[in-house]
XYZ file of C-alpha atoms in Angstrom:
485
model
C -19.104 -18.983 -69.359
C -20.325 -16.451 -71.315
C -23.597 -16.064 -69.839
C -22.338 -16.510 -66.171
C -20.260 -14.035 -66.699
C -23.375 -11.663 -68.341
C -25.276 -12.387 -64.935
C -22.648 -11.264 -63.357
C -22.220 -7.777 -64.568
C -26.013 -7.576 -64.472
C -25.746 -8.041 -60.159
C -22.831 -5.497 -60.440
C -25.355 -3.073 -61.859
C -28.314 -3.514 -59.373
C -26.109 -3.203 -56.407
C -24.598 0.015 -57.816
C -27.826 0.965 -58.812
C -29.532 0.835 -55.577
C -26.703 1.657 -53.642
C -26.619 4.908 -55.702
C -30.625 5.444 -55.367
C -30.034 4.857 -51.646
C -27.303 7.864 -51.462
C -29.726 10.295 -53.873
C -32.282 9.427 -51.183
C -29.996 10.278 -48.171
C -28.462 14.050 -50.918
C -32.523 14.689 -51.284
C -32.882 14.705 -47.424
C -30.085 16.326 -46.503
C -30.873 19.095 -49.350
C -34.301 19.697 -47.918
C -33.255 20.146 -44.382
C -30.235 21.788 -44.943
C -30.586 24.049 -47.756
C -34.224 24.654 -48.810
C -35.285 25.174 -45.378
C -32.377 27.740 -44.643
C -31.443 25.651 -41.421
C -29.835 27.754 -38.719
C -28.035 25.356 -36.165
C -27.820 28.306 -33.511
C -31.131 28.162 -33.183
C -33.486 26.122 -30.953
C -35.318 23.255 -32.674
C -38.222 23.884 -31.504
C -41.795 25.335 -32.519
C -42.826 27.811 -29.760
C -40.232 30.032 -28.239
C -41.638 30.683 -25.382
C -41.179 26.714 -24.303
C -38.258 24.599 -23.458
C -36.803 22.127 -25.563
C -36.884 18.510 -23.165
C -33.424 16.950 -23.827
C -32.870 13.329 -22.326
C -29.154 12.693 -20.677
C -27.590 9.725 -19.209
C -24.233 8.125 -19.253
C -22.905 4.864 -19.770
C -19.917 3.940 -17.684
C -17.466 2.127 -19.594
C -14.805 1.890 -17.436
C -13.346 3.286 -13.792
C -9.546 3.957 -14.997
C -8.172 5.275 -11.891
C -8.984 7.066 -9.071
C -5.901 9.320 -7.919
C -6.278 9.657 -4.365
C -3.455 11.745 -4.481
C -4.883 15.034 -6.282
C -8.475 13.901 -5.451
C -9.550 12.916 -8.850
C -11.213 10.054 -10.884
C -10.855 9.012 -14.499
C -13.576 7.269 -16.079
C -14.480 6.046 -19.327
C -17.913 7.374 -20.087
C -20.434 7.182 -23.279
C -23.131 10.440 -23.199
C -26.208 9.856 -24.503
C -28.492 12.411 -25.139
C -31.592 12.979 -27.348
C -34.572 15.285 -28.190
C -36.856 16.285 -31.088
C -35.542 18.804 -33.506
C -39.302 20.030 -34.803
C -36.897 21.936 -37.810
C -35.692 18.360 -38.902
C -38.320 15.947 -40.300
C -39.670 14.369 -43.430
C -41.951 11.629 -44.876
C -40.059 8.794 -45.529
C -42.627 7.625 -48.080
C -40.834 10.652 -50.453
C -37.746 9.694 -49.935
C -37.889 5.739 -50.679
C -38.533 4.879 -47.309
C -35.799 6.635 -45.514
C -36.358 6.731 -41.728
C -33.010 7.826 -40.326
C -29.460 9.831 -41.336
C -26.208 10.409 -39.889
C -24.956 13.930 -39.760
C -21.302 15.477 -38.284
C -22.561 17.179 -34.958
C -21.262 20.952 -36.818
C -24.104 20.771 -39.005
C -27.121 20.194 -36.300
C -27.633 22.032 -33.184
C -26.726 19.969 -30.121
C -27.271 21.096 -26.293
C -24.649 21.953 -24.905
C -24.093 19.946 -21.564
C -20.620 19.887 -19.955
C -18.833 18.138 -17.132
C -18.967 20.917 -14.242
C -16.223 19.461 -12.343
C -14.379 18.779 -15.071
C -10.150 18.183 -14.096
C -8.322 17.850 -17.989
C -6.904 20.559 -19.475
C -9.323 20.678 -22.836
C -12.438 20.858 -20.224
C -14.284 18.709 -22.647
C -13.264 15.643 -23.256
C -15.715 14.197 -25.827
C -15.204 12.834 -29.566
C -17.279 14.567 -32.050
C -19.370 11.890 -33.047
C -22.186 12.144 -35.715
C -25.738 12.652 -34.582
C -28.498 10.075 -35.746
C -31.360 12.023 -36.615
C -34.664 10.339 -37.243
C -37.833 11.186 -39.681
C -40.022 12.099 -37.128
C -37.248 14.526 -35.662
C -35.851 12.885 -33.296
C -32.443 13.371 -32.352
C -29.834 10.842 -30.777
C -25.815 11.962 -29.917
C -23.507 9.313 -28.201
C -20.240 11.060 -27.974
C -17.799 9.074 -26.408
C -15.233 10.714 -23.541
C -12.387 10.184 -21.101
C -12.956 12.455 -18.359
C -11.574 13.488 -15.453
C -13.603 14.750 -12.160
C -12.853 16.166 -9.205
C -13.812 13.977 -6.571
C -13.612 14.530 -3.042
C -11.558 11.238 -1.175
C -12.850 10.230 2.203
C -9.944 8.795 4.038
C -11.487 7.913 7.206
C -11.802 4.451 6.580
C -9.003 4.000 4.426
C -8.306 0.438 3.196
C -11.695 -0.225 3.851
C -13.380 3.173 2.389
C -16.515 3.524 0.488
C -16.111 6.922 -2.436
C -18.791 8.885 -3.752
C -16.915 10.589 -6.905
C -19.763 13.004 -8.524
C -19.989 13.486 -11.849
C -22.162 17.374 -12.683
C -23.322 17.333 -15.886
C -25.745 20.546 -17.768
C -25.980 23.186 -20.192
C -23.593 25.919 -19.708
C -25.932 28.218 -21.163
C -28.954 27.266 -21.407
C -31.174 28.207 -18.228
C -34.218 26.233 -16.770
C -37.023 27.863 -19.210
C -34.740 27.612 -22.131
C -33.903 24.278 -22.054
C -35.566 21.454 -19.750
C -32.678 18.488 -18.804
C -33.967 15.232 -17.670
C -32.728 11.819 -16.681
C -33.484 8.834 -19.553
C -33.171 6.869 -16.793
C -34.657 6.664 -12.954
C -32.133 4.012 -12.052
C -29.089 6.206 -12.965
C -26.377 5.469 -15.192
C -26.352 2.532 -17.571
C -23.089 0.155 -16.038
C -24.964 -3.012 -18.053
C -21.222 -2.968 -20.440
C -18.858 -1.772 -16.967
C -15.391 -2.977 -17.805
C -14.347 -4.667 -13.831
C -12.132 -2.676 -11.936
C -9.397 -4.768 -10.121
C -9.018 -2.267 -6.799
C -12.577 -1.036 -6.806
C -15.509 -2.482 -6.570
C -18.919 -0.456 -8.334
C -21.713 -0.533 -6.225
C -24.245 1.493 -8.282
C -24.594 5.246 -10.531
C -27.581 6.422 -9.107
C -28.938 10.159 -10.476
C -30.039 13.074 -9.039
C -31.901 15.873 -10.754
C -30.667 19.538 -8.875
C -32.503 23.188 -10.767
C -30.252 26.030 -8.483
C -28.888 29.377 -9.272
C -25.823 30.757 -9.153
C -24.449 33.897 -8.350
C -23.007 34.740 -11.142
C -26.524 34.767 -12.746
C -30.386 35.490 -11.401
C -31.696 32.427 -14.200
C -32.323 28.570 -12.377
C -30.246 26.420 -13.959
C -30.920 22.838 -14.319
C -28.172 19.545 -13.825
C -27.809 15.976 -13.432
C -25.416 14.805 -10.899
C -24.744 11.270 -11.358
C -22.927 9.578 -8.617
C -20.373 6.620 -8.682
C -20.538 4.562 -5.765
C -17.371 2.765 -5.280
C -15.932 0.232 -2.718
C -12.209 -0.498 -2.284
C -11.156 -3.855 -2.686
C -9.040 -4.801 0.296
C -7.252 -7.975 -0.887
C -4.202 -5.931 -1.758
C -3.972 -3.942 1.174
C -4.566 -6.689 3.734
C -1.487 -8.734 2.373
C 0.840 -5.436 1.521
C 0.542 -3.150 4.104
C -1.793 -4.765 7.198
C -0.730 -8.282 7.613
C 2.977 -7.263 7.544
C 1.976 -4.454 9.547
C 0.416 -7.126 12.408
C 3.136 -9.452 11.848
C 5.931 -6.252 12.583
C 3.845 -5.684 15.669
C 3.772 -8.928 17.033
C 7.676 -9.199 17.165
C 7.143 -6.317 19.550
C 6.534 -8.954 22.028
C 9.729 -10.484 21.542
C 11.616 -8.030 23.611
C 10.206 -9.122 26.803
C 10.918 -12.787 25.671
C 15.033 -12.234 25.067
C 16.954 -12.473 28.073
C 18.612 -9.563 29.207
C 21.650 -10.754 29.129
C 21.056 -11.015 25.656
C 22.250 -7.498 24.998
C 19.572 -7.033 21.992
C 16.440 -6.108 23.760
C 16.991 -2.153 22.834
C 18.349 -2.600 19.390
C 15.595 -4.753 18.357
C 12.773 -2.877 19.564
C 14.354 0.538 17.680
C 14.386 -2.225 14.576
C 10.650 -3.013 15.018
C 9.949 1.183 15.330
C 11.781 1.808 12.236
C 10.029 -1.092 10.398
C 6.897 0.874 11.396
C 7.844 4.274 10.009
C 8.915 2.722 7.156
C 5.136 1.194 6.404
C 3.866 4.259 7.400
C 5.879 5.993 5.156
C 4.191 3.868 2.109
C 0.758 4.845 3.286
C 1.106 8.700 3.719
C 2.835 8.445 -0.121
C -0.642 7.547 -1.347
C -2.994 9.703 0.508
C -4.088 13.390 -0.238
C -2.457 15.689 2.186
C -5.354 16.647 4.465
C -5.729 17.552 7.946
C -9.713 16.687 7.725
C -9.325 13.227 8.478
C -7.029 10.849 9.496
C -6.889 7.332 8.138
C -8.439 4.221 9.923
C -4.931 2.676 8.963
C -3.196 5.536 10.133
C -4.698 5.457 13.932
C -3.899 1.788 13.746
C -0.029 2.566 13.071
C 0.007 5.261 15.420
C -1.355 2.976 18.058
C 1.161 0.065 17.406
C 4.115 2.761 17.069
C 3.122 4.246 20.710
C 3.345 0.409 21.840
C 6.750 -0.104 20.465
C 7.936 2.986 22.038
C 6.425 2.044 24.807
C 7.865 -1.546 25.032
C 11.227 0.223 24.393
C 10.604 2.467 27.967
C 9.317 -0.587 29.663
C 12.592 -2.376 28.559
C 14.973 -0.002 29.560
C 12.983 -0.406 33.104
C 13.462 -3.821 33.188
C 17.120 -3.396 32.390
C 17.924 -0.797 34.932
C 16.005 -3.312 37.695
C 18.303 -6.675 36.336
C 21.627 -4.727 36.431
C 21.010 -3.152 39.763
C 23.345 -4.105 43.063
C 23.585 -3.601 46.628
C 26.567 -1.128 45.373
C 24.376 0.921 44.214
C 20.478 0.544 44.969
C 18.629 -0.344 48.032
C 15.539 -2.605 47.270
C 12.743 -0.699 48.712
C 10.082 -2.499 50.765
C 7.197 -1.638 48.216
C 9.493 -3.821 45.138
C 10.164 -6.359 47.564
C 6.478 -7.125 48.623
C 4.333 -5.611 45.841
C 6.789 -6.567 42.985
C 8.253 -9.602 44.195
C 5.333 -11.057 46.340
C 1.915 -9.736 45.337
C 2.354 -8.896 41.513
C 4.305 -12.586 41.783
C 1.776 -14.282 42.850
C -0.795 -12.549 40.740
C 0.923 -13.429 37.492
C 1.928 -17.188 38.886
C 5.735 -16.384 38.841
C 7.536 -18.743 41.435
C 11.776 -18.456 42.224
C 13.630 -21.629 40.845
C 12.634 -23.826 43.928
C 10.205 -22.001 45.868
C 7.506 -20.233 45.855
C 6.892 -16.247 45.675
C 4.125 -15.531 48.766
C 4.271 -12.795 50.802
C 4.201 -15.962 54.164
C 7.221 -17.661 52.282
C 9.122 -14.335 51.543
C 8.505 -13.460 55.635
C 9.969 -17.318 56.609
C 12.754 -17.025 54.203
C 14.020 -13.793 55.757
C 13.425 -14.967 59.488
C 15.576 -18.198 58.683
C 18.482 -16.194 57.331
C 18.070 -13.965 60.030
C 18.182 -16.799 62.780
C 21.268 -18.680 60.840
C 22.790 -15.503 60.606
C 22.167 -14.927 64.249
C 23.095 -18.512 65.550
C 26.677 -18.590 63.449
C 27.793 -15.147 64.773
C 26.682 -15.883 68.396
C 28.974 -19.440 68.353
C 31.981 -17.663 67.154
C 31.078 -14.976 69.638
C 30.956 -17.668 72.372
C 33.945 -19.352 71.211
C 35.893 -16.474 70.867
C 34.860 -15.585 74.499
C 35.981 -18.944 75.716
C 39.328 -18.763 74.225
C 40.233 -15.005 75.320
C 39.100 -15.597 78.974
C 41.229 -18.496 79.539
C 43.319 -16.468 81.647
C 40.594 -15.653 83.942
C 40.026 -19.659 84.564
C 41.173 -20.720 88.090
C 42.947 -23.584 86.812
C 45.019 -21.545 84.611
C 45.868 -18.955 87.624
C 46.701 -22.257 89.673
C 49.103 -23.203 87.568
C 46.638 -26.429 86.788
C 46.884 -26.817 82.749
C 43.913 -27.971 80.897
C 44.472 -31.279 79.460
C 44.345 -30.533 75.715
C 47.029 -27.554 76.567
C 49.176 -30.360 77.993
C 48.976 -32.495 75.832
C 50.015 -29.420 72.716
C 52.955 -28.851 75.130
C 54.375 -32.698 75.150
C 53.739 -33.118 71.579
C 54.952 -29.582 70.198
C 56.779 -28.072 73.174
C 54.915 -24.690 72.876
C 53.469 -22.661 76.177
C 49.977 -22.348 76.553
C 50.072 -18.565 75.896
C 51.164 -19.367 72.629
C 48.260 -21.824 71.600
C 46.003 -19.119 73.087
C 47.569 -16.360 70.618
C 47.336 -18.645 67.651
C 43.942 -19.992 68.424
C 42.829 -16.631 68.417
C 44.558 -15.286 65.805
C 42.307 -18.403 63.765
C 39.236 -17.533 65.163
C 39.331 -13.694 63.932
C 40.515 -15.181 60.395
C 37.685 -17.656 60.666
C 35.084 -14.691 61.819
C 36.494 -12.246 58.657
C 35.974 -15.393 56.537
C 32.554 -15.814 57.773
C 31.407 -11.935 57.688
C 32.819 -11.903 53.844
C 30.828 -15.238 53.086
C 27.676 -13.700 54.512
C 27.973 -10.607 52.824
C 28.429 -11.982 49.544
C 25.662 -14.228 50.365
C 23.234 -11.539 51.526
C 24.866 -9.128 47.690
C 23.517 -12.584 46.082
C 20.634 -12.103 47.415
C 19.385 -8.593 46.860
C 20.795 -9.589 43.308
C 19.064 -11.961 43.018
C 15.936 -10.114 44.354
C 16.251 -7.503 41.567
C 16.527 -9.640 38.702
C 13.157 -11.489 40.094
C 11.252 -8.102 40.228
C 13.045 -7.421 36.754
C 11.264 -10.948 35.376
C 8.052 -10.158 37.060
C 8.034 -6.782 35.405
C 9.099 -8.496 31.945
C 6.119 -10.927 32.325
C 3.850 -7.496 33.554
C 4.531 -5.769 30.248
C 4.308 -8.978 28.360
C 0.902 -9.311 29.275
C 0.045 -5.764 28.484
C 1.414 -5.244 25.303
C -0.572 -8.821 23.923
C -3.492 -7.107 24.946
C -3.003 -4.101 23.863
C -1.791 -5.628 20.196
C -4.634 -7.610 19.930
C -7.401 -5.259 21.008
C -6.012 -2.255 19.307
C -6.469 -4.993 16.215
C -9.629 -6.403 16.942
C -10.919 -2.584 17.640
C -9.924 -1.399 14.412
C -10.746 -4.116 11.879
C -14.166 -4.591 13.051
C -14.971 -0.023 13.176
C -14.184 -0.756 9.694
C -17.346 -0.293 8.012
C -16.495 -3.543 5.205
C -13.777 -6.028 5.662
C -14.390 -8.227 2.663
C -12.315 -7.352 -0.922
């Protein structure tokens, strides 16, 4: 036990020992670049001044967080990577027990000083002051870590189904082009190798470009690195939220040329169905920027579907007004009777409960009321005639009774002047009864006439507004430059 416990102590020692000769190693370094060599981190590593010091950027994106469409800005998750060779910081790691690299607080080095241009937070700079990993041989290497936000300029043309190009400016503030040379690590762009998925957009690559302008502010070039997330929006939650309600509202549309009109709800659904609309349009216009630049793919679609409601609504209120309509009030014109009622009739394969709808049957139809019309009125004419000129009949002058009169007298005792008053006195009765009858048959008629032209418009705008729904539809999902999520 005793000697275990010996051996023990004994590793205890080592460790601390070499843990301690590690640490003088790391003091001796840090003492000779920091103190004997009177270091001055405001000035440029470098050995000639006349040259630029090469610094290597590129980002690795982490993580899209949001993308406020809103106030036209994205928040990402990025890790900055920089390096370059500080000629000011190097040793031989041979002196120093084989020490190749150290880890210093970025306050005690210089570091370039590269900012987000188009920067949106309030601090401007959004990194974490991480340490920088310097190397024997001078080589320098800073990942700070950042959550930034960027302006980014939202594209709402093809809203759902919109591609973004957010860009993200990075380079020295200032620094100009001869003082300090910025270049990618990376021809490919940013590094998305550890990209966290994004569940409403889809990244399509971070491709780099390298920009050396001036500004007016000052006459130096200055020299940045625009890196640019692509981005796709996923359309799953759009398509069953907003478009395939949006389609299914539209299609009920066509239910107001189905209901009957003596339904009574043909006008207060279709102001339902309009309503429904504003109210989805309502939800879209909540989540886009207010700009008069563009208008939304989704937007032109609503607008379309809202101008066929309304329309529906006008065409409705047509075919109302052409049901109710009476002889009281209306006089069919020719045009509704054969354009309406025949030709647009026949075109649409509309046929009257028992007959047909052609111009030849709508001609008969009217010449055989007109001939029964003409027949019945010229018999009670006739028999009228007979019974008021009985007095002019020679048998009735020669006192010579007609047999029937006879007959009335022997059976009733009455006179034949008397049958002859009450006869006619039937006969008007019976021709009043007869012009009523044919009046309300001919009001049937035109009724009947108007509600026909009011079905065949019904069908007309039936028609219409499926193909309008559909190939407003059809035209606007497939202009959409993607449809898949």
């Amino acid at each position: 036990m005793a000697l275990s416990h010996s051996l023990t102590v004994l590793c205890m020692l080592i460790g601390m020992l070499r843990e301690s000769e590690q640490g003088l190693q790391e003091r001796k370094v840090l003492k000779k670049l920091f103190e004997e060599s009177d270091y001055n981190k405001f000035e440029r590593p470098i050995l000639n001044e006349s040259e630029p010091i090469n610094v290597n950027f590129g980002i690795i994106l982490q993580q899209i967080i949001d993308v406020d469409e809103k106030n036209q800005i994205i928040h990402t998750n990025i890790w900055l990577r920089m390096t370059w060779n500080a000629a000011n910081l190097m040793w031989d790691p041979k002196e120093y027990g084989n020490l190749t690299s150290i880890r210093v607080p970025k306050q005690m080095v210089w570091v370039p000083d590269i900012l987000l241009y188009n920067s949106a937070s309030d601090g401007f700079d959004d990194t974490y002051p991480t340490n920088v990993v310097i190397n024997y041989n001078g080589n320098c290497l800073w990942v700070p870590p950042g959550m930034f936000k960027s302006t980014c300029a939202i594209d709402i043309t093809w809203f759902p189904f919109d591609d973004q190009r957010c860009n993200l400016k990075y380079g020295s503030w200032t620094h100009e082009g001869h003082l300090l040379n910025l270049t990618a690590d990376s021809d490919d762009g940013g590094d998305i190798s550890t990209f966290i998925r994004n569940g409403e957009w889809m990244l399509l690559g971070v491709p780099v470009t390298r920009n050396v302008q001036s500004y007016d502010c000052c006459p130096e070039v200055y020299i940045d690195l625009t890196f640019t997330i692509h981005i796709r929006r996923r359309t799953l939650y759009y398509g069953f939220n907003i478009i395939i309600p949006c389609v299914l509202i539209s299609s009920l549309t066509l239910l107001l040329f189905i209901l009957p009109p003596d339904a009574g709800e043909k006008i207060s659904l279709g102001v339902t169905i309009l309503l429904s609309l504003m109210v989805f349009l309502l939800l879209v216009a909540e989540t886009m920027p207010p700009t008069s630049d563009a208008v939304p793919l989704i937007g032109i679609y609503f607008a379309c579907i809202m101008v066929m409601c309304s329309l529906s609504i006008v065409f409705t209120v047509l075919v109302l007004n052409f049901h109710y309509r009476s002889p009281d009030t209306h006089t069919m014109p020719r045009w509704v009777k054969y354009c309406v009622c025949g030709w647009l009739a026949w075109l649409l394969r509309m046929k009257r409960p028992g007959g047909t709808t052609s111009m030849r049957s709508l001609s008969q139809r009217a010449q055989v009321k007109d001939f029964k019309h003409g027949a019945l009125e010229e018999k009670s004419r006739s028999l009228m005639a007979n019974v008021l000129d009985m007095d002019d009949d020679p048998r009735m002058t020669n006192g010579n009774t007609p047999g029937f009169l006879l007959k009335m007298e022997e059976g009733i005792g009455i006179t034949p002047s008397a049958v002859r008053h009450d006869i006619t006195c039937i006969l008007r009765e019976l021709k009043k009864i007869t012009t009523k009858l044919r009046k309300s048959e001919d009001e049937d008629d035109v009724k009947n006439d108007w509600k026909f032209a009011a079905m065949v418009m019904d069908r007309l705008c039936f028609i219409v507004c499926i193909l309008f729904t559909v190939g407003s539809t059809l035209a606007i999902l497939m202009s959409a430059p993607n449809l898949l999520p």
